[in-house]
Amino acid sequence: MDLTLTREEQDFRDRLRAWLHDTLPRLPPEPPAGDWPARRARDCAWQRALHDAGYAGLHWPAHAGGQGAGPTRHLIFLEETERAGAPYVGANFVGLLHAGPTIAAEGTAGQRARWLPPILRGDEIWCQGFSEPGAGSDLAALRTRAVRDGDSYVVTGSKIWTSHAEIADWCELLVRTDPAAPRHRGITWLALPMNSPGVTVRPLRTLAGTAEFAEVFLDDVRVPVAYRVGPENDGWRVTMVTLSHERGTAFAGEVAACRRTLTRLARTARTNGRWDDPVLRRRLGRLHAEFTALWRLVQWNTCEAAHAARTGAGGAPGAGASVFKLRYSQARQELYEAAAEVLGPESLDTRHAWTAQRLSSLSYTIAAGTSQIQRNIIAERILGLPRGR
């Protein structure tokens, strides 16, 4: 992994920095946290601005509509946009970070042509339909059924914690197509149009007071067979591509955001007198080391994914993604616990942005696979330990 900048890469950083300096002041104000239609509009407009300026899909392969620019430019983009305080992917995150990379790696040429350009332009929003009420991180226990009927699947079941379902155009959906097969087989990955008859969305309000998740009920929903990504009953393998991106590279921008938050937190401690506490200083110093190490792991995973794409191995990071996800989830919670210590009683004000982030951080040891699941993956796939009973 050589991340020394070439002259061309430094020029890219300078151009991006200048473009952000000119563009960000013209953005409209950020909508209220709970107004997801307005947030969708703003997030999609930002994605379109990136697309028109040539900054969308930097690290996506050319056959997927990306620029194939390699990992270094992608990391420069993340660093500079976060440094400038630019919007993150927001409502576009499932399409840009999960579904899009999966379709790029596993989809047909026709599927890539249909779905990837609208994702890169910000024209269409995707949501994730993996978890179920009785099968959260244990995806192999999913029970949503899809029965083949001619050129369609008829889907019946329900999903929970479906990110951005209320504003999404498409859903990456896992279904069971062979109920007699072993747990990790008989699963299929489908792209579901969210406006299909029989789809019902019921938003779920989170601890932070917003409703970015939803329950989705599927009552005899017909999904064309042409919307299946990968072979029938091979959805577990395709899903591992999705989850490798979700756990390995999708959080890259958030690590950059946490590093910026930590810098602001230290600045606040210096101005409100909390910096005089040596225990707190030691805590912030350890967090600085944690997030520096996590950023190095982001660089590693991003380079690994790029190498896999070049060599035809699918373009997803390996089991090391679980190492990153496990430690990042805990470090994020520790960061906002430290923020509460720095802010004192002010941290109890739910209107404070850091307070909302602290509440949100509690979900990270569950989202994208619980920490217990990540430990099992690390134990079995990296350390070679026997499977638990």
mmCIF file of N, CA and C in Angstrom, residues 62 106 111 126 128 141 145 181 196 219 257-259 261 269 274 286-287 303 309 363 385:
data_model
loop_
_atom_site.group_PDB
_atom_site.id
_atom_site.type_symbol
_atom_site.label_atom_id
_atom_site.label_comp_id
_atom_site.label_asym_id
_atom_site.label_seq_id
_atom_site.Cartn_x
_atom_site.Cartn_y
_atom_site.Cartn_z
ATOM 1 N N ALA A 62 -14.532 1.458 -14.382
ATOM 2 C CA ALA A 62 -15.066 2.094 -15.587
ATOM 3 C C ALA A 62 -16.265 1.337 -16.139
ATOM 4 N N GLU A 106 -21.479 -7.842 -9.342
ATOM 5 C CA GLU A 106 -22.248 -9.064 -9.588
ATOM 6 C C GLU A 106 -23.322 -8.921 -10.661
ATOM 7 N N GLN A 111 -28.010 -4.691 -16.179
ATOM 8 C CA GLN A 111 -28.334 -4.203 -14.847
ATOM 9 C C GLN A 111 -27.435 -3.032 -14.449
ATOM 10 N N TRP A 126 -31.812 4.200 -2.910
ATOM 11 C CA TRP A 126 -31.987 2.794 -2.560
ATOM 12 C C TRP A 126 -32.110 2.644 -1.052
ATOM 13 N N GLN A 128 -32.223 -0.679 2.131
ATOM 14 C CA GLN A 128 -31.701 -2.034 2.366
ATOM 15 C C GLN A 128 -32.744 -2.880 3.079
ATOM 16 N N ALA A 141 -31.258 -16.783 8.834
ATOM 17 C CA ALA A 141 -32.551 -17.196 9.372
ATOM 18 C C ALA A 141 -33.722 -16.461 8.729
ATOM 19 N N ARG A 145 -40.362 -15.017 1.761
ATOM 20 C CA ARG A 145 -40.395 -16.018 0.700
ATOM 21 C C ARG A 145 -40.545 -15.366 -0.671
ATOM 22 N N ALA A 181 -33.548 -25.773 1.338
ATOM 23 C CA ALA A 181 -32.083 -25.732 1.296
ATOM 24 C C ALA A 181 -31.521 -25.427 2.683
ATOM 25 N N SER A 196 -43.972 -0.867 -6.026
ATOM 26 C CA SER A 196 -44.690 -2.058 -6.465
ATOM 27 C C SER A 196 -45.962 -2.254 -5.642
ATOM 28 N N ASP A 219 -46.683 -8.075 0.525
ATOM 29 C CA ASP A 219 -47.856 -8.943 0.368
ATOM 30 C C ASP A 219 -48.043 -9.295 -1.101
ATOM 31 N N ALA A 257 -15.114 11.932 9.576
ATOM 32 C CA ALA A 257 -15.972 12.831 10.345
ATOM 33 C C ALA A 257 -15.654 12.737 11.841
ATOM 34 N N CYS A 258 -15.408 11.535 12.330
ATOM 35 C CA CYS A 258 -15.077 11.364 13.747
ATOM 36 C C CYS A 258 -13.754 12.041 14.082
ATOM 37 N N ARG A 259 -12.807 11.985 13.174
ATOM 38 C CA ARG A 259 -11.523 12.648 13.425
ATOM 39 C C ARG A 259 -11.726 14.159 13.525
ATOM 40 N N THR A 261 -14.554 15.617 14.453
ATOM 41 C CA THR A 261 -15.279 15.830 15.708
ATOM 42 C C THR A 261 -14.330 15.816 16.892
ATOM 43 N N ALA A 269 -12.796 21.635 24.828
ATOM 44 C CA ALA A 269 -12.261 21.370 26.168
ATOM 45 C C ALA A 269 -11.273 22.445 26.596
ATOM 46 N N ARG A 274 -12.232 22.203 30.695
ATOM 47 C CA ARG A 274 -12.128 20.764 30.923
ATOM 48 C C ARG A 274 -10.753 20.226 30.543
ATOM 49 N N ARG A 286 -5.911 9.014 23.604
ATOM 50 C CA ARG A 286 -6.095 7.626 23.186
ATOM 51 C C ARG A 286 -7.078 7.535 22.027
ATOM 52 N N LEU A 287 -8.142 8.355 22.066
ATOM 53 C CA LEU A 287 -9.099 8.361 20.951
ATOM 54 C C LEU A 287 -8.441 8.853 19.669
ATOM 55 N N CYS A 303 -7.667 0.043 -0.442
ATOM 56 C CA CYS A 303 -6.679 -0.480 -1.392
ATOM 57 C C CYS A 303 -6.945 -1.945 -1.706
ATOM 58 N N ALA A 309 -10.843 -5.589 -7.306
ATOM 59 C CA ALA A 309 -11.548 -5.216 -8.533
ATOM 60 C C ALA A 309 -10.649 -5.372 -9.752
ATOM 61 N N SER A 363 -26.279 2.664 18.194
ATOM 62 C CA SER A 363 -26.751 1.654 17.243
ATOM 63 C C SER A 363 -25.619 0.981 16.479
ATOM 64 N N LEU A 385 -10.199 -20.380 14.163
ATOM 65 C CA LEU A 385 -10.753 -21.108 15.300
ATOM 66 C C LEU A 385 -11.956 -21.931 14.853
#
